[in-house]
């Protein structure tokens, strides 16, 4: 063929992180077939779906098999029953989001990747280290991001640039993947105030909201003025174990407009053109996760992961190793001891302790020399990992 391809793909750093990890683990396993390897590198949930969601999915699937209750294409923005349930979720957090401001999708990743479609050429500001989708989806359409580095000094919670610049699209992930750090009310207010003053847009990723235990914002709309400058993207993946079931949502408040154009109208047009909705059984399962019984079941699973996170945090505290996360997040982000790089620490953990984690280098330059452990393993495996690491 001689078609022109999107040359921007050449600018994306090939992310070999998880394949590199898999290759190193495989090589180690071949040399040490007896080794009992504990995997604390995964960012995927391991507990099954909450029972109310399973029941709802079964019932909805049966409806799909009966002529009178069969449904075809779902509405592009989600069934009213789910948009209303998500609106009630925001009401429970003391915020006022109308069902019409909620756009249901097949997950946060799709929305975060697709939102670039409705943006023009802007400055892009992204805290580093962070979930790589924000940087890569901008690079794919020829945009370049300015990274604001997190560090041990700012607790991996970078603040807005001191100098007020041009209007920008700002990505914030709180609680953060990979650092587990979470903005408090003042920190998030500083970003909202910056966005309002500079005419910028914040894209707030709340995928880990359910892990919050402290008095910090669960949604950016708890910050006054956010409804004039922020889109929020969220997900059932970590809250309800929907990583394989696929359902998320994006909130675009009615008041969000740029130079007189409503942002929600652009997103509605984008979705109606390129997306055909989420299946009915999945939306019923998501609705069930937000009922009183569903939330209770989801929070039992999250409590299980939280115990793992606190085992890992306690161990690091006892070792005097700097870390963030572990409290409002399934992630524990630690400074590699003795100035080691993330990869050196990876090899040490694997070879000496049989534990697999994720080197911070995979999440951006500011992640160098740090390491991510996750709480999504089993309680037994996490306890065994802590026992082994007590010798560290
Ligand atoms: N946002 C962050 C910060 C994540 O870490 C992830 C997945 O790991 C996602 C979004 C993706 O969510 P979803 O499964 O809804 O696509």
Tab-separated table of C-alpha atoms in Angstrom, residues 21-369:
chain	number	residue	atom	x	y	z
A	21	UNK	CA	7.971	-7.739	33.016
A	22	UNK	CA	6.405	-10.902	31.603
A	23	UNK	CA	9.668	-11.805	29.795
A	24	UNK	CA	11.778	-11.353	32.936
A	25	UNK	CA	9.338	-13.398	35.010
A	26	UNK	CA	9.271	-16.143	32.371
A	27	UNK	CA	13.085	-16.312	32.224
A	28	UNK	CA	13.255	-16.482	36.015
A	29	UNK	CA	10.597	-19.217	36.118
A	30	UNK	CA	12.525	-21.269	33.563
A	31	UNK	CA	15.669	-21.094	35.679
A	32	UNK	CA	13.751	-21.655	38.914
A	33	UNK	CA	10.792	-23.905	38.100
A	34	UNK	CA	10.058	-24.463	41.801
A	35	UNK	CA	9.821	-20.743	42.582
A	36	UNK	CA	6.548	-19.631	44.143
A	37	UNK	CA	6.088	-16.224	42.542
A	38	UNK	CA	3.743	-13.660	44.073
A	39	UNK	CA	2.336	-11.151	41.618
A	40	UNK	CA	1.785	-7.704	43.070
A	41	UNK	CA	2.160	-5.977	39.731
A	42	UNK	CA	-1.351	-6.258	38.349
A	43	UNK	CA	-3.716	-3.296	38.154
A	44	UNK	CA	-6.693	-5.587	37.581
A	45	UNK	CA	-9.239	-6.683	40.159
A	46	UNK	CA	-9.349	-10.355	41.181
A	47	UNK	CA	-12.553	-10.720	43.236
A	48	UNK	CA	-15.723	-11.717	41.341
A	49	UNK	CA	-18.607	-9.399	40.490
A	50	UNK	CA	-20.923	-8.414	43.355
A	51	UNK	CA	-23.956	-10.730	43.611
A	52	UNK	CA	-26.579	-7.999	42.914
A	53	UNK	CA	-24.860	-7.204	39.585
A	54	UNK	CA	-24.724	-10.865	38.590
A	55	UNK	CA	-28.441	-11.284	39.366
A	56	UNK	CA	-29.305	-8.145	37.408
A	57	UNK	CA	-27.234	-9.286	34.435
A	58	UNK	CA	-28.920	-12.702	34.449
A	59	UNK	CA	-32.391	-11.184	34.596
A	60	UNK	CA	-31.571	-8.686	31.840
A	61	UNK	CA	-30.121	-11.430	29.628
A	62	UNK	CA	-33.376	-13.377	30.011
A	63	UNK	CA	-35.357	-10.279	29.002
A	64	UNK	CA	-33.241	-10.095	25.854
A	65	UNK	CA	-34.406	-13.619	24.953
A	66	UNK	CA	-38.126	-12.789	25.066
A	67	UNK	CA	-39.876	-10.969	22.213
A	68	UNK	CA	-41.787	-8.544	24.447
A	69	UNK	CA	-38.766	-7.460	26.466
A	70	UNK	CA	-36.043	-7.726	23.829
A	71	UNK	CA	-34.123	-4.473	23.219
A	72	UNK	CA	-32.061	-3.443	20.211
A	73	UNK	CA	-29.519	-0.646	20.076
A	74	UNK	CA	-29.197	1.020	23.453
A	75	UNK	CA	-29.391	4.828	23.679
A	76	UNK	CA	-25.955	6.312	22.796
A	77	UNK	CA	-25.654	8.135	26.111
A	78	UNK	CA	-26.956	5.322	28.323
A	79	UNK	CA	-30.359	4.136	29.528
A	80	UNK	CA	-32.182	6.628	31.739
A	81	UNK	CA	-32.222	4.133	34.621
A	82	UNK	CA	-28.406	4.116	34.755
A	83	UNK	CA	-27.948	7.848	34.159
A	84	UNK	CA	-30.395	8.428	37.018
A	85	UNK	CA	-28.554	5.972	39.299
A	86	UNK	CA	-25.245	7.753	38.576
A	87	UNK	CA	-26.886	11.115	39.240
A	88	UNK	CA	-28.055	9.756	42.631
A	89	UNK	CA	-24.473	8.591	43.322
A	90	UNK	CA	-23.339	12.217	42.881
A	91	UNK	CA	-26.189	13.405	45.125
A	92	UNK	CA	-24.918	11.016	47.825
A	93	UNK	CA	-21.595	12.883	47.607
A	94	UNK	CA	-23.385	16.213	48.111
A	95	UNK	CA	-23.124	17.296	44.466
A	96	UNK	CA	-25.787	18.066	41.924
A	97	UNK	CA	-25.276	16.270	38.609
A	98	UNK	CA	-28.347	15.850	36.422
A	99	UNK	CA	-28.926	12.529	34.604
A	100	UNK	CA	-28.676	14.427	31.303
A	101	UNK	CA	-25.129	15.480	32.239
A	102	UNK	CA	-24.034	11.816	32.516
A	103	UNK	CA	-22.786	9.951	29.418
A	104	UNK	CA	-22.528	6.186	29.945
A	105	UNK	CA	-19.707	4.377	28.144
A	106	UNK	CA	-17.847	1.074	27.969
A	107	UNK	CA	-15.221	2.333	30.398
A	108	UNK	CA	-13.063	5.235	31.479
A	109	UNK	CA	-10.196	4.342	29.161
A	110	UNK	CA	-12.324	4.778	26.036
A	111	UNK	CA	-13.623	8.153	27.190
A	112	UNK	CA	-10.187	9.408	28.248
A	113	UNK	CA	-8.801	8.346	24.891
A	114	UNK	CA	-11.736	9.741	22.891
A	115	UNK	CA	-12.100	13.137	24.555
A	116	UNK	CA	-9.219	14.408	22.380
A	117	UNK	CA	-11.702	14.244	19.461
A	118	UNK	CA	-13.605	17.279	20.738
A	119	UNK	CA	-10.537	19.380	21.643
A	120	UNK	CA	-8.702	21.719	19.323
A	121	UNK	CA	-5.028	22.531	19.562
A	122	UNK	CA	-4.326	23.538	23.160
A	123	UNK	CA	-1.569	23.402	25.663
A	124	UNK	CA	-1.860	20.105	27.559
A	125	UNK	CA	-0.777	19.808	31.196
A	126	UNK	CA	-0.345	16.364	32.730
A	127	UNK	CA	1.094	15.493	36.145
A	128	UNK	CA	3.889	12.908	35.942
A	129	UNK	CA	3.922	9.986	36.757
A	130	UNK	CA	0.432	9.001	35.718
A	131	UNK	CA	-1.773	6.561	33.823
A	132	UNK	CA	-0.145	6.639	30.339
A	133	UNK	CA	-3.407	6.967	28.354
A	134	UNK	CA	-3.566	10.783	28.750
A	135	UNK	CA	-0.138	11.410	27.222
A	136	UNK	CA	-0.422	8.774	24.508
A	137	UNK	CA	-3.889	9.741	23.286
A	138	UNK	CA	-2.706	13.346	22.874
A	139	UNK	CA	0.455	12.265	21.084
A	140	UNK	CA	-1.600	10.128	18.695
A	141	UNK	CA	-3.384	13.210	17.398
A	142	UNK	CA	-0.248	15.302	17.166
A	143	UNK	CA	-0.470	17.166	20.465
A	144	UNK	CA	2.312	17.447	22.941
A	145	UNK	CA	1.912	17.576	26.691
A	146	UNK	CA	3.773	19.591	29.302
A	147	UNK	CA	4.451	17.312	32.245
A	148	UNK	CA	4.375	18.658	35.799
A	149	UNK	CA	6.560	16.386	37.875
A	150	UNK	CA	5.485	14.719	41.083
A	151	UNK	CA	8.202	13.897	43.591
A	152	UNK	CA	8.756	12.803	47.162
A	153	UNK	CA	8.902	16.540	48.029
A	154	UNK	CA	5.380	17.308	46.836
A	155	UNK	CA	4.036	13.898	47.905
A	156	UNK	CA	3.427	13.159	44.197
A	157	UNK	CA	0.729	15.837	44.174
A	158	UNK	CA	2.090	18.484	41.815
A	159	UNK	CA	0.490	21.926	42.007
A	160	UNK	CA	-0.443	24.207	39.072
A	161	UNK	CA	2.444	25.997	37.343
A	162	UNK	CA	3.342	29.213	39.203
A	163	UNK	CA	3.143	31.352	36.088
A	164	UNK	CA	-0.356	31.645	34.695
A	165	UNK	CA	-0.164	30.483	31.097
A	166	UNK	CA	-2.535	30.093	28.167
A	167	UNK	CA	-5.756	28.115	28.461
A	168	UNK	CA	-4.812	24.462	28.735
A	169	UNK	CA	-6.400	21.032	28.953
A	170	UNK	CA	-5.306	19.674	32.326
A	171	UNK	CA	-5.519	15.994	33.284
A	172	UNK	CA	-5.807	15.094	36.973
A	173	UNK	CA	-6.066	11.573	38.357
A	174	UNK	CA	-6.999	11.407	42.045
A	175	UNK	CA	-6.546	8.939	43.698
A	176	UNK	CA	-3.648	8.562	41.317
A	177	UNK	CA	-2.482	5.539	39.401
A	178	UNK	CA	0.387	4.677	40.027
A	179	UNK	CA	1.230	6.774	43.106
A	180	UNK	CA	-1.958	6.288	45.140
A	181	UNK	CA	-1.641	9.958	46.118
A	182	UNK	CA	-4.914	11.837	46.466
A	183	UNK	CA	-5.586	15.586	46.391
A	184	UNK	CA	-7.188	17.136	49.436
A	185	UNK	CA	-9.797	19.907	49.140
A	186	UNK	CA	-7.162	22.677	49.094
A	187	UNK	CA	-4.963	20.993	46.498
A	188	UNK	CA	-7.845	20.314	44.136
A	189	UNK	CA	-9.234	23.827	44.695
A	190	UNK	CA	-5.861	25.244	43.598
A	191	UNK	CA	-6.227	23.410	40.278
A	192	UNK	CA	-9.874	24.455	39.835
A	193	UNK	CA	-9.007	28.092	40.610
A	194	UNK	CA	-6.092	27.904	38.150
A	195	UNK	CA	-8.389	26.469	35.470
A	196	UNK	CA	-11.003	29.181	36.009
A	197	UNK	CA	-8.407	31.987	35.965
A	198	UNK	CA	-6.724	30.735	32.797
A	199	UNK	CA	-9.879	29.608	30.964
A	200	UNK	CA	-8.651	26.002	31.055
A	201	UNK	CA	-10.461	22.674	31.114
A	202	UNK	CA	-9.745	19.952	33.681
A	203	UNK	CA	-10.308	16.306	32.783
A	204	UNK	CA	-10.624	14.614	36.158
A	205	UNK	CA	-10.174	10.849	36.372
A	206	UNK	CA	-12.043	9.459	39.389
A	207	UNK	CA	-11.607	5.745	38.535
A	208	UNK	CA	-10.336	4.952	42.064
A	209	UNK	CA	-12.865	7.081	43.960
A	210	UNK	CA	-14.320	4.098	45.848
A	211	UNK	CA	-10.999	3.523	47.607
A	212	UNK	CA	-11.108	6.875	49.409
A	213	UNK	CA	-11.303	6.572	53.192
A	214	UNK	CA	-10.130	10.019	54.310
A	215	UNK	CA	-11.861	13.391	54.128
A	216	UNK	CA	-10.748	14.282	50.591
A	217	UNK	CA	-12.802	15.005	47.454
A	218	UNK	CA	-14.520	11.978	45.896
A	219	UNK	CA	-15.490	14.028	42.857
A	220	UNK	CA	-14.138	17.277	41.461
A	221	UNK	CA	-17.661	18.705	41.677
A	222	UNK	CA	-17.204	18.965	45.443
A	223	UNK	CA	-14.954	21.939	44.613
A	224	UNK	CA	-16.886	25.187	43.998
A	225	UNK	CA	-16.667	26.335	40.392
A	226	UNK	CA	-15.660	22.914	39.030
A	227	UNK	CA	-18.963	22.688	37.147
A	228	UNK	CA	-17.727	25.538	34.935
A	229	UNK	CA	-14.295	24.064	34.135
A	230	UNK	CA	-14.214	20.286	34.629
A	231	UNK	CA	-15.218	17.053	32.939
A	232	UNK	CA	-15.168	13.984	35.189
A	233	UNK	CA	-14.499	10.478	33.889
A	234	UNK	CA	-15.244	7.507	36.100
A	235	UNK	CA	-15.737	3.786	35.994
A	236	UNK	CA	-17.371	0.693	37.441
A	237	UNK	CA	-14.090	-1.192	36.908
A	238	UNK	CA	-12.435	-0.748	40.272
A	239	UNK	CA	-15.581	0.063	42.268
A	240	UNK	CA	-17.635	-2.939	41.146
A	241	UNK	CA	-15.033	-5.231	39.570
A	242	UNK	CA	-16.214	-4.426	36.027
A	243	UNK	CA	-12.777	-4.548	34.345
A	244	UNK	CA	-13.997	-7.432	32.181
A	245	UNK	CA	-17.650	-6.383	32.102
A	246	UNK	CA	-16.954	-2.833	30.831
A	247	UNK	CA	-18.944	0.157	31.963
A	248	UNK	CA	-17.979	3.696	32.878
A	249	UNK	CA	-19.240	7.238	32.461
A	250	UNK	CA	-18.288	10.813	31.745
A	251	UNK	CA	-19.936	13.851	33.320
A	252	UNK	CA	-20.091	17.033	31.273
A	253	UNK	CA	-21.970	19.736	33.181
A	254	UNK	CA	-24.408	21.906	31.202
A	255	UNK	CA	-22.499	24.994	32.269
A	256	UNK	CA	-19.317	23.861	30.548
A	257	UNK	CA	-18.735	25.927	27.459
A	258	UNK	CA	-15.851	27.397	25.564
A	259	UNK	CA	-16.258	30.604	23.542
A	260	UNK	CA	-20.018	30.045	23.559
A	261	UNK	CA	-19.964	26.379	22.460
A	262	UNK	CA	-21.423	23.805	24.821
A	263	UNK	CA	-18.888	21.053	25.462
A	264	UNK	CA	-21.654	18.517	26.193
A	265	UNK	CA	-23.130	19.121	22.732
A	266	UNK	CA	-19.785	18.259	21.118
A	267	UNK	CA	-19.400	15.096	23.186
A	268	UNK	CA	-22.990	14.061	22.459
A	269	UNK	CA	-22.301	14.470	18.738
A	270	UNK	CA	-19.025	12.566	19.007
A	271	UNK	CA	-20.593	9.674	20.868
A	272	UNK	CA	-23.640	9.507	18.614
A	273	UNK	CA	-21.317	9.293	15.594
A	274	UNK	CA	-18.685	6.844	16.814
A	275	UNK	CA	-20.214	4.868	19.680
A	276	UNK	CA	-23.273	2.638	19.808
A	277	UNK	CA	-23.794	2.300	23.525
A	278	UNK	CA	-23.274	-0.264	26.268
A	279	UNK	CA	-25.238	-3.524	26.285
A	280	UNK	CA	-28.473	-3.660	28.256
A	281	UNK	CA	-27.412	-6.491	30.641
A	282	UNK	CA	-24.209	-4.605	31.501
A	283	UNK	CA	-26.088	-1.381	32.200
A	284	UNK	CA	-28.527	-3.281	34.428
A	285	UNK	CA	-25.549	-4.824	36.268
A	286	UNK	CA	-24.034	-1.360	36.725
A	287	UNK	CA	-27.349	-0.007	37.999
A	288	UNK	CA	-27.491	-2.878	40.509
A	289	UNK	CA	-23.974	-2.021	41.756
A	290	UNK	CA	-25.287	1.415	42.710
A	291	UNK	CA	-28.267	0.154	44.755
A	292	UNK	CA	-27.894	0.070	48.532
A	293	UNK	CA	-27.299	-3.673	48.443
A	294	UNK	CA	-24.915	-3.327	45.501
A	295	UNK	CA	-22.809	-0.619	47.128
A	296	UNK	CA	-22.580	-2.752	50.272
A	297	UNK	CA	-21.338	-5.759	48.275
A	298	UNK	CA	-18.851	-3.639	46.287
A	299	UNK	CA	-17.506	-2.051	49.451
A	300	UNK	CA	-16.942	-5.507	50.976
A	301	UNK	CA	-14.640	-6.318	48.058
A	302	UNK	CA	-12.906	-2.977	48.391
A	303	UNK	CA	-12.431	-3.563	52.124
A	304	UNK	CA	-10.644	-6.795	51.222
A	305	UNK	CA	-8.214	-4.962	48.913
A	306	UNK	CA	-7.804	-2.208	51.497
A	307	UNK	CA	-6.592	-4.728	54.069
A	308	UNK	CA	-3.939	-5.845	51.587
A	309	UNK	CA	-2.933	-2.217	50.989
A	310	UNK	CA	-2.605	-1.617	54.687
A	311	UNK	CA	-0.462	-4.766	55.154
A	312	UNK	CA	1.926	-3.423	52.505
A	313	UNK	CA	1.911	0.108	53.994
A	314	UNK	CA	2.632	-1.182	57.501
A	315	UNK	CA	5.568	-3.176	56.227
A	316	UNK	CA	7.070	-0.152	54.446
A	317	UNK	CA	6.534	2.015	57.529
A	318	UNK	CA	8.340	-0.545	59.672
A	319	UNK	CA	11.252	-0.455	57.197
A	320	UNK	CA	11.363	3.352	57.100
A	321	UNK	CA	10.870	3.308	53.322
A	322	UNK	CA	9.219	6.407	51.798
A	323	UNK	CA	5.909	5.666	50.098
A	324	UNK	CA	2.655	7.269	49.008
A	325	UNK	CA	-0.763	5.630	48.602
A	326	UNK	CA	-2.022	2.555	50.392
A	327	UNK	CA	-4.715	4.512	52.253
A	328	UNK	CA	-7.124	5.913	49.655
A	329	UNK	CA	-5.898	3.656	46.910
A	330	UNK	CA	-5.128	0.036	45.979
A	331	UNK	CA	-1.616	1.189	45.018
A	332	UNK	CA	1.448	1.566	47.185
A	333	UNK	CA	4.198	3.629	45.567
A	334	UNK	CA	7.561	3.324	47.200
A	335	UNK	CA	11.016	4.775	46.815
A	336	UNK	CA	13.431	2.040	45.803
A	337	UNK	CA	15.993	1.563	48.569
A	338	UNK	CA	19.661	2.548	48.210
A	339	UNK	CA	19.138	4.696	45.122
A	340	UNK	CA	18.196	1.714	42.955
A	341	UNK	CA	16.300	2.232	39.714
A	342	UNK	CA	12.838	0.708	39.416
A	343	UNK	CA	14.193	-2.053	37.170
A	344	UNK	CA	17.067	-2.873	39.541
A	345	UNK	CA	14.599	-3.137	42.386
A	346	UNK	CA	12.324	-5.249	40.178
A	347	UNK	CA	15.142	-7.769	39.610
A	348	UNK	CA	16.048	-7.809	43.295
A	349	UNK	CA	12.448	-8.445	44.381
A	350	UNK	CA	11.991	-11.168	41.795
A	351	UNK	CA	15.278	-12.969	42.286
A	352	UNK	CA	15.622	-12.716	46.029
A	353	UNK	CA	12.009	-12.701	47.204
A	354	UNK	CA	9.990	-14.122	44.299
A	355	UNK	CA	7.784	-11.011	44.165
A	356	UNK	CA	6.681	-9.193	41.017
A	357	UNK	CA	5.852	-5.486	41.079
A	358	UNK	CA	5.941	-2.648	38.553
A	359	UNK	CA	8.928	-0.315	38.033
A	360	UNK	CA	7.950	3.365	38.278
A	361	UNK	CA	9.787	4.111	35.009
A	362	UNK	CA	6.760	2.690	33.178
A	363	UNK	CA	4.549	5.597	34.266
A	364	UNK	CA	6.700	8.564	33.236
A	365	UNK	CA	10.109	10.042	33.868
A	366	UNK	CA	9.209	11.285	37.328
A	367	UNK	CA	8.542	7.642	38.235
A	368	UNK	CA	12.249	6.725	37.992
A	369	UNK	CA	13.588	5.144	41.144
